[in-house]
Amino acid sequence: MKFTLSWLRDHLNTDATVDEICAKLNTIGLEVEGIEDPGARLAPFRTARIVEAVQHPNADRLRVCRVDAGPGFEEVQVVCGAPNARTGLPVIFAPPGSWIPGLDIVIKAGSIRGEASGGMLCSLRELGLGADHEGIAELPEGTATGQSYADFAGLNDPVVEIAVTPNRGDALAVRGIARDLAAAGLGHLRPWLAETVEGTFESPIVWANDFPEACPWVLGRTIRGVRNGPSPDWLQKRLRAIGLRPISALVDITNFFAFDLGRPLHVFDADRVTGGRLTLCRGAGERFRALDGRDVVVSPEDCVIADAAGVQSLAGIMGGEATGATDGTTSVFVECALFDPVRIALSGRRLGLHSDARHRFERGVDQALPVAALEAATRMIIELCGGEASEVVSAGEAPAWQREAHLRFARIAGLGGLNVPADDAVASLEALGFEVRARDEARVVVDVPPWRNDIAMKMVLDQAPDLPAERARMAAEGALAVDSECDLIEEVLRLRGLDSIPPVSLPPLSAVPRPALTPRQTRTATARRVLAARGLMETVAYSFAGQEACARFGAVPESLRLLNPIAADLDQMRPTPLVNLLAAVERNAARGYPDLGLFEVGPGFSDAGQSQIAAALRGGHAPRFPGRAAEPVDLWDVKADAMAVLAALGAPVEGISVTADAPGHYHPGRSGVLRQGPKIVLGVFGQLHPALLAGRGLDRPVVGFELFLDAVPEPKRRRRAAPELSPFQPVHRDFAFVVGRDVAAETVLRAARGAERTLISGVRLFDVYEGDKVPEGSRSLGVEVTLQPLTASLTDAEIDAVSAAVVAAVQKACGASLRGDG
């Protein structure tokens, strides 16, 4: 909302400066967003007169002028190139040191072609006030010299812009802002009364209202014999100052009242209205051209104004081009109506139309103002355009806007935190237009003014459908009473300044602050960090993909099909992030980057719902290291990635087993399922099925994994002692066990680990051999066992004893034998 200082003073009797006004606006909740003072940048410029202008002796197109610019500059020589510089001409003078806005230069005294020049004679373009640059600006004859040009031209009128919250529709009027400032003690609100204009004839245009739900009350009158044309200078200046383009006197008057009183109006060219009747009704798919030049198609949810020829206006938002006022208009019909704010907002959003009228109607306008506003607009039209007015015609009836609110004085301190005497609180409300209906020592009941649509208005509650009617009514009344009391407290407090309310910290919920992240968020961040540290690059993709691509990775139930996808090939919620990762690997390989590792931590979807999955793919070759050639990636790489994530999440890695029942998109013989116990599936890893890669331009295997983060159990919260670091050297012993091919390696490792838990600190598989050196149907598993003594170095006998225990444990659990034993 923009307004000028002089405009504000039409409604507010005050001597306060613009800085004082802005400071007060900020303290009462009307936040100032900007101040534009055109007079400040024009402060150096002053009125002057050319005493004498003669030809420059050394330049044909220059003239040497002797200028009188008032005290301190009575006799200044200026070299000027304007063709209209002549003796006796009143001009605008810029002394040395002045910044010229239109040229973005600073004037300096100097010499031009051998003649001294102590300033500049300016055009309006050089002052940034217009486009005319044919010569210097010519001021009216008799202009006194030495005046501030900003004062002379009336340009010392600052423009203030404030931010208006959606509940304060009254602050979208200059008078509403003046009322708030007066109530806050910054001056006095000037009285305003619209003089009645008696109608001299019956209006040839009447109203019909077939849509009272959208427009409960509409007024209008015809004014004939008008002469439309440019509006007067004062009106054009005000509209330009707030960013509006003057159009014509009739249109400018309606724009003036929209900002002056917050009362949108519209004028129809009465001679272009067909049938002598304007009807408020629902749209029916008609198309009409709005005043902004756009074609609008209205629906039954839109309120329109139509005549016998069709739709002529989108009610409350924008008029139509066919019946708009033009320079040739001689008779107008002025519309002044009340519209339902919600319907106005929905129509504006649906049709993509925004206007100053919609901005005000959807926030609420003064419901008691239509009659006075119509009279004020009529009088201004007659004063500026002439003509005579008809009697007022209407349809519908004035809404019952009267309502009351109560305030318990003790609640001001209890809820607002500021002690305000009861008399002061009542005086503040009265200054804002509230009228006292009843009062006692504890509370006051006030009538709410019609321009405050944010207080004590009926609210919509989402109540339970089975709630008894009487109880629902009492709940609604109680909620309204509480809400309106809070609004009155806010009004009392803000007039004392929002910065005067003492800040109070919210009470802590507990002595120990709650964690900022949920366990799920922490788990996701940990997985990302671990995978990035292992050299994988993170991707971010949509949670939906093509149905055909999703079908390669699992079921694609109809319940997860998108009815309105953003693209035809993104119509299915994905079962796993591998869908998007494989597409990314394929694109990179096609562009010459087959060696890469990608991961994503995101959702996967199934009939059971949504789950969080950490997925990764590796393709091509693993990174090269000094002394080691690049080798193709294999399933052990991604198993190591998956196990690293599980370890970081606190999963019991030593108790995880692997089974060979991976989903169908993995290679059946080169994949595995990571399980904790027989039922909990933590993840899947392995090489993607060759059929999945066929025809995708990938000539090397692609390996990957999926970890189901929601299935990973929370680590047990135990008090951990400081780690016990042994000063003694660990001992490594290798064993080669021959077992049947159906024996899982995890079974061997688990048995070896349990042989001596106090000394064995680690067990790992380092070799798998199948060949002619072992019996048919068997394989050799190379196992490294690490012994870590804690109290003393191990003797050979102790090492041999532990080794024998390991062999015995594996033999018992797996039927294994040491390789090389007879």
mmCIF file with all atom_site columns, N, CA, C and O in Angstrom, residues 586-620:
data_model
loop_
_atom_site.group_PDB
_atom_site.id
_atom_site.type_symbol
_atom_site.label_atom_id
_atom_site.label_alt_id
_atom_site.label_comp_id
_atom_site.label_asym_id
_atom_site.label_entity_id
_atom_site.label_seq_id
_atom_site.pdbx_PDB_ins_code
_atom_site.Cartn_x
_atom_site.Cartn_y
_atom_site.Cartn_z
_atom_site.occupancy
_atom_site.B_iso_or_equiv
_atom_site.pdbx_formal_charge
_atom_site.auth_seq_id
_atom_site.auth_comp_id
_atom_site.auth_asym_id
_atom_site.auth_atom_id
_atom_site.pdbx_PDB_model_num
ATOM 1   N N  . GLU A 1 586 ? 23.291 -45.421 -17.196 1.00 0.00 ? 586 GLU A N  1
ATOM 2   C CA . GLU A 1 586 ? 23.175 -45.600 -18.639 1.00 0.00 ? 586 GLU A CA 1
ATOM 3   C C  . GLU A 1 586 ? 23.509 -44.299 -19.377 1.00 0.00 ? 586 GLU A C  1
ATOM 4   O O  . GLU A 1 586 ? 24.223 -44.311 -20.380 1.00 0.00 ? 586 GLU A O  1
ATOM 5   N N  . ARG A 1 587 ? 22.996 -43.169 -18.882 1.00 0.00 ? 587 ARG A N  1
ATOM 6   C CA . ARG A 1 587 ? 23.268 -41.893 -19.542 1.00 0.00 ? 587 ARG A CA 1
ATOM 7   C C  . ARG A 1 587 ? 24.748 -41.541 -19.483 1.00 0.00 ? 587 ARG A C  1
ATOM 8   O O  . ARG A 1 587 ? 25.322 -41.048 -20.454 1.00 0.00 ? 587 ARG A O  1
ATOM 9   N N  . ASN A 1 588 ? 25.383 -41.785 -18.348 1.00 0.00 ? 588 ASN A N  1
ATOM 10  C CA . ASN A 1 588 ? 26.807 -41.480 -18.224 1.00 0.00 ? 588 ASN A CA 1
ATOM 11  C C  . ASN A 1 588 ? 27.642 -42.383 -19.119 1.00 0.00 ? 588 ASN A C  1
ATOM 12  O O  . ASN A 1 588 ? 28.613 -41.929 -19.742 1.00 0.00 ? 588 ASN A O  1
ATOM 13  N N  . ALA A 1 589 ? 27.287 -43.660 -19.195 1.00 0.00 ? 589 ALA A N  1
ATOM 14  C CA . ALA A 1 589 ? 28.037 -44.585 -20.046 1.00 0.00 ? 589 ALA A CA 1
ATOM 15  C C  . ALA A 1 589 ? 27.921 -44.189 -21.511 1.00 0.00 ? 589 ALA A C  1
ATOM 16  O O  . ALA A 1 589 ? 28.886 -44.279 -22.285 1.00 0.00 ? 589 ALA A O  1
ATOM 17  N N  . ALA A 1 590 ? 26.738 -43.723 -21.911 1.00 0.00 ? 590 ALA A N  1
ATOM 18  C CA . ALA A 1 590 ? 26.539 -43.312 -23.296 1.00 0.00 ? 590 ALA A CA 1
ATOM 19  C C  . ALA A 1 590 ? 27.371 -42.084 -23.650 1.00 0.00 ? 590 ALA A C  1
ATOM 20  O O  . ALA A 1 590 ? 27.648 -41.835 -24.823 1.00 0.00 ? 590 ALA A O  1
ATOM 21  N N  . ARG A 1 591 ? 27.767 -41.321 -22.633 1.00 0.00 ? 591 ARG A N  1
ATOM 22  C CA . ARG A 1 591 ? 28.568 -40.112 -22.863 1.00 0.00 ? 591 ARG A CA 1
ATOM 23  C C  . ARG A 1 591 ? 30.043 -40.318 -22.531 1.00 0.00 ? 591 ARG A C  1
ATOM 24  O O  . ARG A 1 591 ? 30.789 -39.365 -22.363 1.00 0.00 ? 591 ARG A O  1
ATOM 25  N N  . GLY A 1 592 ? 30.453 -41.589 -22.419 1.00 0.00 ? 592 GLY A N  1
ATOM 26  C CA . GLY A 1 592 ? 31.868 -41.892 -22.242 1.00 0.00 ? 592 GLY A CA 1
ATOM 27  C C  . GLY A 1 592 ? 32.341 -41.953 -20.809 1.00 0.00 ? 592 GLY A C  1
ATOM 28  O O  . GLY A 1 592 ? 33.546 -41.882 -20.556 1.00 0.00 ? 592 GLY A O  1
ATOM 29  N N  . TYR A 1 593 ? 31.425 -42.088 -19.829 1.00 0.00 ? 593 TYR A N  1
ATOM 30  C CA . TYR A 1 593 ? 31.817 -42.181 -18.421 1.00 0.00 ? 593 TYR A CA 1
ATOM 31  C C  . TYR A 1 593 ? 31.225 -43.450 -17.807 1.00 0.00 ? 593 TYR A C  1
ATOM 32  O O  . TYR A 1 593 ? 30.303 -43.403 -16.999 1.00 0.00 ? 593 TYR A O  1
ATOM 33  N N  . PRO A 1 594 ? 31.769 -44.625 -18.204 1.00 0.00 ? 594 PRO A N  1
ATOM 34  C CA . PRO A 1 594 ? 31.191 -45.881 -17.687 1.00 0.00 ? 594 PRO A CA 1
ATOM 35  C C  . PRO A 1 594 ? 31.661 -46.223 -16.275 1.00 0.00 ? 594 PRO A C  1
ATOM 36  O O  . PRO A 1 594 ? 31.028 -47.023 -15.596 1.00 0.00 ? 594 PRO A O  1
ATOM 37  N N  . ASP A 1 595 ? 32.796 -45.651 -15.850 1.00 0.00 ? 595 ASP A N  1
ATOM 38  C CA . ASP A 1 595 ? 33.359 -45.992 -14.541 1.00 0.00 ? 595 ASP A CA 1
ATOM 39  C C  . ASP A 1 595 ? 32.874 -44.978 -13.509 1.00 0.00 ? 595 ASP A C  1
ATOM 40  O O  . ASP A 1 595 ? 33.421 -43.871 -13.394 1.00 0.00 ? 595 ASP A O  1
ATOM 41  N N  . LEU A 1 596 ? 31.848 -45.358 -12.769 1.00 0.00 ? 596 LEU A N  1
ATOM 42  C CA . LEU A 1 596 ? 31.323 -44.417 -11.780 1.00 0.00 ? 596 LEU A CA 1
ATOM 43  C C  . LEU A 1 596 ? 30.547 -45.170 -10.722 1.00 0.00 ? 596 LEU A C  1
ATOM 44  O O  . LEU A 1 596 ? 30.175 -46.331 -10.884 1.00 0.00 ? 596 LEU A O  1
ATOM 45  N N  . GLY A 1 597 ? 30.334 -44.490 -9.599  1.00 0.00 ? 597 GLY A N  1
ATOM 46  C CA . GLY A 1 597 ? 29.528 -45.020 -8.512  1.00 0.00 ? 597 GLY A CA 1
ATOM 47  C C  . GLY A 1 597 ? 28.540 -43.955 -8.071  1.00 0.00 ? 597 GLY A C  1
ATOM 48  O O  . GLY A 1 597 ? 28.925 -42.821 -7.780  1.00 0.00 ? 597 GLY A O  1
ATOM 49  N N  . LEU A 1 598 ? 27.260 -44.287 -8.043  1.00 0.00 ? 598 LEU A N  1
ATOM 50  C CA . LEU A 1 598 ? 26.206 -43.338 -7.690  1.00 0.00 ? 598 LEU A CA 1
ATOM 51  C C  . LEU A 1 598 ? 25.380 -43.903 -6.545  1.00 0.00 ? 598 LEU A C  1
ATOM 52  O O  . LEU A 1 598 ? 25.230 -45.123 -6.407  1.00 0.00 ? 598 LEU A O  1
ATOM 53  N N  . PHE A 1 599 ? 24.814 -43.010 -5.726  1.00 0.00 ? 599 PHE A N  1
ATOM 54  C CA . PHE A 1 599 ? 23.915 -43.468 -4.670  1.00 0.00 ? 599 PHE A CA 1
ATOM 55  C C  . PHE A 1 599 ? 22.805 -42.451 -4.470  1.00 0.00 ? 599 PHE A C  1
ATOM 56  O O  . PHE A 1 599 ? 22.920 -41.278 -4.822  1.00 0.00 ? 599 PHE A O  1
ATOM 57  N N  . GLU A 1 600 ? 21.722 -42.918 -3.912  1.00 0.00 ? 600 GLU A N  1
ATOM 58  C CA . GLU A 1 600 ? 20.607 -42.051 -3.516  1.00 0.00 ? 600 GLU A CA 1
ATOM 59  C C  . GLU A 1 600 ? 19.974 -42.621 -2.260  1.00 0.00 ? 600 GLU A C  1
ATOM 60  O O  . GLU A 1 600 ? 19.794 -43.836 -2.142  1.00 0.00 ? 600 GLU A O  1
ATOM 61  N N  . VAL A 1 601 ? 19.640 -41.753 -1.338  1.00 0.00 ? 601 VAL A N  1
ATOM 62  C CA . VAL A 1 601 ? 18.875 -42.141 -0.160  1.00 0.00 ? 601 VAL A CA 1
ATOM 63  C C  . VAL A 1 601 ? 17.499 -41.500 -0.310  1.00 0.00 ? 601 VAL A C  1
ATOM 64  O O  . VAL A 1 601 ? 17.367 -40.284 -0.213  1.00 0.00 ? 601 VAL A O  1
ATOM 65  N N  . GLY A 1 602 ? 16.513 -42.305 -0.593  1.00 0.00 ? 602 GLY A N  1
ATOM 66  C CA . GLY A 1 602 ? 15.193 -41.764 -0.866  1.00 0.00 ? 602 GLY A CA 1
ATOM 67  C C  . GLY A 1 602 ? 14.126 -42.823 -0.702  1.00 0.00 ? 602 GLY A C  1
ATOM 68  O O  . GLY A 1 602 ? 14.388 -43.964 -0.323  1.00 0.00 ? 602 GLY A O  1
ATOM 69  N N  . PRO A 1 603 ? 12.884 -42.461 -1.013  1.00 0.00 ? 603 PRO A N  1
ATOM 70  C CA . PRO A 1 603 ? 11.773 -43.383 -0.774  1.00 0.00 ? 603 PRO A CA 1
ATOM 71  C C  . PRO A 1 603 ? 11.596 -44.408 -1.875  1.00 0.00 ? 603 PRO A C  1
ATOM 72  O O  . PRO A 1 603 ? 11.913 -44.168 -3.037  1.00 0.00 ? 603 PRO A O  1
ATOM 73  N N  . GLY A 1 604 ? 11.075 -45.547 -1.499  1.00 0.00 ? 604 GLY A N  1
ATOM 74  C CA . GLY A 1 604 ? 10.578 -46.561 -2.415  1.00 0.00 ? 604 GLY A CA 1
ATOM 75  C C  . GLY A 1 604 ? 9.148  -46.878 -2.021  1.00 0.00 ? 604 GLY A C  1
ATOM 76  O O  . GLY A 1 604 ? 8.769  -46.718 -0.848  1.00 0.00 ? 604 GLY A O  1
ATOM 77  N N  . PHE A 1 605 ? 8.322  -47.338 -2.958  1.00 0.00 ? 605 PHE A N  1
ATOM 78  C CA . PHE A 1 605 ? 6.898  -47.491 -2.703  1.00 0.00 ? 605 PHE A CA 1
ATOM 79  C C  . PHE A 1 605 ? 6.439  -48.893 -3.078  1.00 0.00 ? 605 PHE A C  1
ATOM 80  O O  . PHE A 1 605 ? 6.904  -49.483 -4.050  1.00 0.00 ? 605 PHE A O  1
ATOM 81  N N  . SER A 1 606 ? 5.510  -49.393 -2.282  1.00 0.00 ? 606 SER A N  1
ATOM 82  C CA . SER A 1 606 ? 4.893  -50.685 -2.544  1.00 0.00 ? 606 SER A CA 1
ATOM 83  C C  . SER A 1 606 ? 3.489  -50.648 -1.970  1.00 0.00 ? 606 SER A C  1
ATOM 84  O O  . SER A 1 606 ? 3.060  -49.640 -1.395  1.00 0.00 ? 606 SER A O  1
ATOM 85  N N  . ASP A 1 607 ? 2.757  -51.738 -2.123  1.00 0.00 ? 607 ASP A N  1
ATOM 86  C CA . ASP A 1 607 ? 1.415  -51.802 -1.547  1.00 0.00 ? 607 ASP A CA 1
ATOM 87  C C  . ASP A 1 607 ? 1.442  -51.635 -0.032  1.00 0.00 ? 607 ASP A C  1
ATOM 88  O O  . ASP A 1 607 ? 0.459  -51.202 0.574   1.00 0.00 ? 607 ASP A O  1
ATOM 89  N N  . ALA A 1 608 ? 2.568  -51.983 0.582   1.00 0.00 ? 608 ALA A N  1
ATOM 90  C CA . ALA A 1 608 ? 2.676  -51.868 2.036   1.00 0.00 ? 608 ALA A CA 1
ATOM 91  C C  . ALA A 1 608 ? 2.928  -50.439 2.488   1.00 0.00 ? 608 ALA A C  1
ATOM 92  O O  . ALA A 1 608 ? 2.880  -50.143 3.682   1.00 0.00 ? 608 ALA A O  1
ATOM 93  N N  . GLY A 1 609 ? 3.224  -49.552 1.552   1.00 0.00 ? 609 GLY A N  1
ATOM 94  C CA . GLY A 1 609 ? 3.471  -48.158 1.913   1.00 0.00 ? 609 GLY A CA 1
ATOM 95  C C  . GLY A 1 609 ? 4.821  -47.672 1.423   1.00 0.00 ? 609 GLY A C  1
ATOM 96  O O  . GLY A 1 609 ? 5.427  -48.251 0.510   1.00 0.00 ? 609 GLY A O  1
ATOM 97  N N  . GLN A 1 610 ? 5.303  -46.627 2.056   1.00 0.00 ? 610 GLN A N  1
ATOM 98  C CA . GLN A 1 610 ? 6.566  -45.982 1.667   1.00 0.00 ? 610 GLN A CA 1
ATOM 99  C C  . GLN A 1 610 ? 7.667  -46.388 2.631   1.00 0.00 ? 610 GLN A C  1
ATOM 100 O O  . GLN A 1 610 ? 7.449  -46.503 3.839   1.00 0.00 ? 610 GLN A O  1
ATOM 101 N N  . SER A 1 611 ? 8.850  -46.632 2.099   1.00 0.00 ? 611 SER A N  1
ATOM 102 C CA . SER A 1 611 ? 9.998  -46.975 2.934   1.00 0.00 ? 611 SER A CA 1
ATOM 103 C C  . SER A 1 611 ? 11.210 -46.165 2.488   1.00 0.00 ? 611 SER A C  1
ATOM 104 O O  . SER A 1 611 ? 11.305 -45.757 1.332   1.00 0.00 ? 611 SER A O  1
ATOM 105 N N  . GLN A 1 612 ? 12.107 -45.943 3.414   1.00 0.00 ? 612 GLN A N  1
ATOM 106 C CA . GLN A 1 612 ? 13.333 -45.200 3.126   1.00 0.00 ? 612 GLN A CA 1
ATOM 107 C C  . GLN A 1 612 ? 14.438 -46.184 2.750   1.00 0.00 ? 612 GLN A C  1
ATOM 108 O O  . GLN A 1 612 ? 14.729 -47.118 3.502   1.00 0.00 ? 612 GLN A O  1
ATOM 109 N N  . ILE A 1 613 ? 15.050 -45.952 1.580   1.00 0.00 ? 613 ILE A N  1
ATOM 110 C CA . ILE A 1 613 ? 16.019 -46.899 1.039   1.00 0.00 ? 613 ILE A CA 1
ATOM 111 C C  . ILE A 1 613 ? 17.303 -46.163 0.701   1.00 0.00 ? 613 ILE A C  1
ATOM 112 O O  . ILE A 1 613 ? 17.276 -45.091 0.083   1.00 0.00 ? 613 ILE A O  1
ATOM 113 N N  . ALA A 1 614 ? 18.427 -46.733 1.112   1.00 0.00 ? 614 ALA A N  1
ATOM 114 C CA . ALA A 1 614 ? 19.741 -46.258 0.667   1.00 0.00 ? 614 ALA A CA 1
ATOM 115 C C  . ALA A 1 614 ? 20.212 -47.215 -0.415  1.00 0.00 ? 614 ALA A C  1
ATOM 116 O O  . ALA A 1 614 ? 20.443 -48.395 -0.150  1.00 0.00 ? 614 ALA A O  1
ATOM 117 N N  . ALA A 1 615 ? 20.308 -46.714 -1.630  1.00 0.00 ? 615 ALA A N  1
ATOM 118 C CA . ALA A 1 615 ? 20.651 -47.565 -2.768  1.00 0.00 ? 615 ALA A CA 1
ATOM 119 C C  . ALA A 1 615 ? 21.869 -47.003 -3.483  1.00 0.00 ? 615 ALA A C  1
ATOM 120 O O  . ALA A 1 615 ? 22.105 -45.791 -3.478  1.00 0.00 ? 615 ALA A O  1
ATOM 121 N N  . ALA A 1 616 ? 22.641 -47.894 -4.104  1.00 0.00 ? 616 ALA A N  1
ATOM 122 C CA . ALA A 1 616 ? 23.835 -47.467 -4.835  1.00 0.00 ? 616 ALA A CA 1
ATOM 123 C C  . ALA A 1 616 ? 24.099 -48.424 -5.982  1.00 0.00 ? 616 ALA A C  1
ATOM 124 O O  . ALA A 1 616 ? 23.706 -49.601 -5.940  1.00 0.00 ? 616 ALA A O  1
ATOM 125 N N  . LEU A 1 617 ? 24.760 -47.899 -7.015  1.00 0.00 ? 617 LEU A N  1
ATOM 126 C CA . LEU A 1 617 ? 25.210 -48.715 -8.146  1.00 0.00 ? 617 LEU A CA 1
ATOM 127 C C  . LEU A 1 617 ? 26.649 -48.355 -8.460  1.00 0.00 ? 617 LEU A C  1
ATOM 128 O O  . LEU A 1 617 ? 27.027 -47.179 -8.429  1.00 0.00 ? 617 LEU A O  1
ATOM 129 N N  . ARG A 1 618 ? 27.427 -49.364 -8.763  1.00 0.00 ? 618 ARG A N  1
ATOM 130 C CA . ARG A 1 618 ? 28.792 -49.176 -9.267  1.00 0.00 ? 618 ARG A CA 1
ATOM 131 C C  . ARG A 1 618 ? 28.874 -49.833 -10.631 1.00 0.00 ? 618 ARG A C  1
ATOM 132 O O  . ARG A 1 618 ? 28.377 -50.946 -10.826 1.00 0.00 ? 618 ARG A O  1
ATOM 133 N N  . GLY A 1 619 ? 29.517 -49.141 -11.569 1.00 0.00 ? 619 GLY A N  1
ATOM 134 C CA . GLY A 1 619 ? 29.674 -49.691 -12.908 1.00 0.00 ? 619 GLY A CA 1
ATOM 135 C C  . GLY A 1 619 ? 31.090 -49.509 -13.411 1.00 0.00 ? 619 GLY A C  1
ATOM 136 O O  . GLY A 1 619 ? 31.855 -48.674 -12.912 1.00 0.00 ? 619 GLY A O  1
ATOM 137 N N  . GLY A 1 620 ? 31.474 -50.321 -14.401 1.00 0.00 ? 620 GLY A N  1
ATOM 138 C CA . GLY A 1 620 ? 32.796 -50.188 -14.996 1.00 0.00 ? 620 GLY A CA 1
ATOM 139 C C  . GLY A 1 620 ? 33.883 -50.732 -14.101 1.00 0.00 ? 620 GLY A C  1
ATOM 140 O O  . GLY A 1 620 ? 33.811 -51.853 -13.599 1.00 0.00 ? 620 GLY A O  1
#
